Structures are given as structure tokens and as C-alpha cells.
Amino acid sequence: MKVMNCPLNGPRNISEFVWGGEVKPMPDETKLSDREWAEYVFLENNTAGVVREWWCHVPTSFWFIAERNTVTDEIVKTYPASEVFKARVDFAPKSERAKP
Amino acid sequence: MLPAFLPTGLLKYGLRKKYPAFRYIPGPSELKSHYDVVIIGGGGHALACAYYLARNHGITNVCVLERGYLAGGNTARNTAIIRSNYLTPEGVKFYEESLRLYRDLSQDLDFNILYSERGHFTLAHTDAAMRTSRWRAEVNKHLGVDSELIYPDDIAKLCPSLNMSEDVRYPILGALYHPPGSIARHDAVAWGYAARASQMGVEIHQQTGVTGLVIEGGKVKGVETTRGRIGAGQVMQAVAGMTSVVADMAGFKLPIRTIPLQACVSVPLKPFLDQIIVSGSLHVYVSQSSRGELVMGGSTDPYGLYSTRSTLDFKEGLLGHMLELLPMLGEVKILRQWAGMADMTPDFSPVMGLTPVENYYIDSGWGTWGFKATPVCGKTMAYTIANNKPHALIKPFSYERFLTYSQVGEKGAASVGH
Ligand SMILES: Cc1cc2nc3c(=O)[nH]c(=O)nc-3n(C[C@H](O)[C@H](O)[C@H](O)COP(=O)(O)OP(=O)(O)OC[C@H]3O[C@@H](n4cnc5c(N)ncnc54)[C@H](O)[C@@H]3O)c2cc1C
């Protein structure tokens, strides 16, 4: 079985993981038209080559980031999402957001 | 003992010029500098489109460009299940038209595609699956498609090989029964279309990959190929797993992910399984080919990949469940295993029709379920190209549907059933 290195749990069988799709920066939804939001949600780069993706280790519900070659099926590296996302993302509607 | 003259007689026959090798399509030739229509990809969909362009619309200055060999992509790799018992009215109407074309296709092409009506059973093992089956049966019947929900006593009569025991992980509670469900010889479908299209003047170029597009002022003018640039009035792409890569040459993105789909066959067995059996809950399906092999598959791989490698995980997962349905297969060996690259959409419906680039058309998002749609895709895409407007049957499948939140959700009817 293929093995993936989970940043939290170490090397585990690939069947313990779920693929979450490409990492794309979330635009500010308050500034987008419905159409632009749909583009963000649905359109994919679907790159043939090295990509940066979300993966989840299911038994521990740990989401992290993997760099993977989608042509050779090689996992280049895996690391915690905190290496990319420095600040907390607030998903609450704007009116309910905590004031900074 | 064999008489001595036999082998030499055969040899002489074989070497005589009087009996040249038979070809369905002409051998390699030079590319022209310009075609009215260029079709990227040489699978069943592309060849069917070329055929209907010539036959229905009199457009014959057409070339089909295939980077590998003819119909060596998903057309060569699918498990050939044909059915129209989908979930949405848009889908049912579209696939039903494909079945209508398929039934006459051997006659139409004068080419035996070995179309074989078997009856298609989608097993339900949970209350949720029973509910979806009932829903599908009602939509199907309303649109004139032969489809009904049946219960274990009838399933046992119609599929005597199935294990109907309640002493299993997922007992069978019912099935959506679709008598017109069929299989056909996938290669013959592609070759039949190729042979007749080339007789009408269509050029088919293998070993000719498209590497770029010539676009001026938002309009496509030609294609770059591994054999040089050619001009084109109109261009269509039908490249399955490579859809996003080719669309990127045209400068647009799609709601598509490329994910492998694997399948395998057993050694040939005496005919014992007439039916096509699918189980959504167990993620398996099986039918017996005219050669006696059990053709088996499941759902797509757990992650995206541009590769046709096979895995042991797939085989283990598939066969564990298969043994629950058909326990007598315990001693049967697997003969071949393979994979194709499926172009998956989030709503399990295709992406077809016009694109943001003028005179550029797309037939894609066919994922794991596009073999059954080969004739209707050819016919409707040919119409769309000839008239530069989408055929009525494919309007719901436009690229725009994602941007206007009008998806055509077929997951319940297409995810394992293909
Ligand atoms: C294992 C498996 C089982 C399946 N089972 C079923 C089933 O039971 N029923 C069903 O209805 N469907 C099934 N499908 C889906 C079905 O096979 C496909 O949807 C259908 O065959 C797609 O046909 P196509 O002509 O669009 O693509 P393909 O046959 O894949 O043809 C595309 C062609 O484009 C060529 N190409 C790619 N890039 C370029 C380029 N840049 N230049 C030139 N050529 C290029 C490729 O080489 C390829 O030959 C299955 C698929 C798989 C993989």
C-alpha cells in the first residue's frame, strides 16, 4: 500500500487519508458577484504536475497540506496548514465577526 | 500428421499481392494546411462526431487528431455498460436518445458492435438506496423508459446466481431493474464510426498530438500539433482525462478533476451471468462478456491522478465485496487489470457545447459514464458545430451551468453505476 507521511501521526497507509483538492486562496466573499464566487467554488486548475493540496488524516481528523506530483503519483512533501495560513480565517458573516 | 503442402500453401497465399491486408481506415497521410473542422482526440466521441458531421450535415473537410493510437483512451478501457435509467429528466432524455441510436448502430454503420441487451440491476442494500431507486423508477417511467423497483423474490428469479442470503454484511433489499440495459463491443463502436467517417472523406491522423491552439481576437483559427500548425474554421476537443490540459491551451478553466477509474476481468468462464449487476453500497459492478470473462469495476480512485497505473487496493476492495454477491467466484483468477483517466464533474453530468472561445467547442466531463453516450454525443456535437448553437438535448449540460448554479445532479444514478 502507498504510504503518506502525516505531519501529526507520521507515515500511515494512504487509505487512512481523504483527498481535499487544491489549495486556493479564498477571496473576500463580500466583494464578489455570485458568478465570481461560483468560479472560486467550482473551477479547478486540475494541474498535471506538482500541486499543493488539502489532505485529511481521517482517524484523527487532522487537515494538512501535501505537495504531490499528479503525473508520477509521488508525494513530494507534507506539512501542517499553519505553514501557509499564518492568520486565523474567520468564516462568520461580516456583521458577526469579532472586532480586531 | 499434417500434409506437407499445407504450410507452404498458406505462406504463398499470405505473400501474394492479390490479397492485401484489409484496413478499416486509410494508412498515414500528410496533413493538409486547413480543415473546416478539426477534432482534438481520437476516441469514440470524436469519431462519432466526425461521422455525424459528414452524414447529417455534409461537412466532410474534417480531421480527427489523436496523439496516441485510435480509440486507445477510455474508449478502449471502459466496461461497456449502456443504460438510460438516470435520475434527472435532462439526463434520462439524453441517454434514452443514445440507446435509440445504439440499437440500430450495427445496421447504420454496417459494422457489428455486438450490442447485447442483458437487463441492468442496481441493487439496493439500504433504505436510502431503496428511496433513490423508487425515485429513479418514477422519473424513468414518466419519460417512457422501462425501469422498475423489484424485491428479493423477483431478483432471485431473474438473477439466480446472486447470493440473496440475509446472513451477509449488506443484505439485498431490492433492485432498480432496467430491462434495456446492455453491453456492446467498445472497440467496434469506435472502429465502425472511424471506418464510415473516413469513407465519407474525414481524415484520421494518429500519432498526432495537439500542443497548442491558435486564437486571434477570441476566435480559434487553428491548432499547433506535433506535426506542425494547421488552420481550422472550427475546433472541438473530446479528450476525456486530458480535458483540463487542452482547455488550458484555449485559456479557460473547467469544473473538472482527472481521477483514475480502474477495472479488471476474470479468466473466461462458461456463460452463467446474463445480467449486469451493480451495487452502489458495495461499490462494485459486474457483467459477463461474450468471451466469458467477468468484467468488474467500482468507483473512482480516492484521489486525482494523470496516470493509468493499477493498484492492489482497488482489487482487494472490489473483490471482497464481489465475493459477497457471487461467493462461487472464490477460486476464480483475475486475468487483467487496467485503468483509465476519468474527467469528473461535481454533479456527475457532462460539460458540452459552446465555450468562451468563438468557434471552439467542448465535449467533456464524461467521467466514468460516457461510453453509453457515444452516439448521442457525436450526433448533438455535430449539430452544435454545424449550427454554431447547442443542440436542445445538451443545453442543460453547458459550461455556464456551474456559474449560474444550475447543476444537473446525477450522482445518485452515476457514481458507481457509470
Ligand atoms: C475503467 C473504466 C470503465 C468505464 N465504464 C463505463 C461504462 O461501463 N459505461 C459507460 O458509459 N462509460 C464507462 N466509462 C467511461 C467511458 O469510457 C468514457 O466516458 C468514454 O469512453 C469517453 O470517450 P471519449 O471519446 O470522450 O474519450 P477517450 O476514448 O479517452 O478519447 C480521448 C482521446 O484523446 C486523446 N488525446 C488526449 N490529449 C490529446 C491531445 N493533446 N492531442 C490529441 N489527442 C489527445 C487521447 O489519447 C484519447 O485517445 C468507463 C471508463 C473507464 C476508465
mmCIF file of N, CA and C in Angstrom, chain B residues 1 36 72 81 257 263 271 278 319 417:
data_model
loop_
_atom_site.group_PDB
_atom_site.id
_atom_site.type_symbol
_atom_site.label_atom_id
_atom_site.label_comp_id
_atom_site.label_asym_id
_atom_site.label_seq_id
_atom_site.Cartn_x
_atom_site.Cartn_y
_atom_site.Cartn_z
ATOM 1 N N MET B 1 -0.590 -36.676 -38.841
ATOM 2 C CA MET B 1 0.416 -35.705 -39.318
ATOM 3 C C MET B 1 -0.176 -34.740 -40.350
ATOM 4 N N ASP B 36 -12.051 22.518 -42.428
ATOM 5 C CA ASP B 36 -13.231 23.236 -41.912
ATOM 6 C C ASP B 36 -13.380 22.948 -40.418
ATOM 7 N N GLY B 72 -7.618 4.551 -28.111
ATOM 8 C CA GLY B 72 -6.827 3.867 -27.087
ATOM 9 C C GLY B 72 -7.013 4.452 -25.691
ATOM 10 N N ILE B 81 -21.011 -0.602 -20.311
ATOM 11 C CA ILE B 81 -22.403 -0.671 -19.865
ATOM 12 C C ILE B 81 -23.194 0.476 -20.481
ATOM 13 N N ARG B 257 -12.058 17.422 -12.451
ATOM 14 C CA ARG B 257 -10.855 16.837 -11.864
ATOM 15 C C ARG B 257 -10.594 15.499 -12.552
ATOM 16 N N ALA B 263 -10.548 -1.080 -13.558
ATOM 17 C CA ALA B 263 -11.429 -2.213 -13.826
ATOM 18 C C ALA B 263 -10.568 -3.465 -13.984
ATOM 19 N N PRO B 271 -20.711 -19.313 -19.896
ATOM 20 C CA PRO B 271 -21.731 -18.280 -19.658
ATOM 21 C C PRO B 271 -22.639 -18.677 -18.497
ATOM 22 N N VAL B 278 -25.135 -4.175 -10.511
ATOM 23 C CA VAL B 278 -24.434 -3.029 -9.929
ATOM 24 C C VAL B 278 -24.852 -2.893 -8.468
ATOM 25 N N LEU B 319 -12.909 -7.051 -4.888
ATOM 26 C CA LEU B 319 -13.185 -8.491 -4.872
ATOM 27 C C LEU B 319 -13.762 -8.948 -3.536
ATOM 28 N N GLY B 417 -22.691 3.172 -10.749
ATOM 29 C CA GLY B 417 -23.386 2.555 -11.873
ATOM 30 C C GLY B 417 -22.779 2.923 -13.210
#
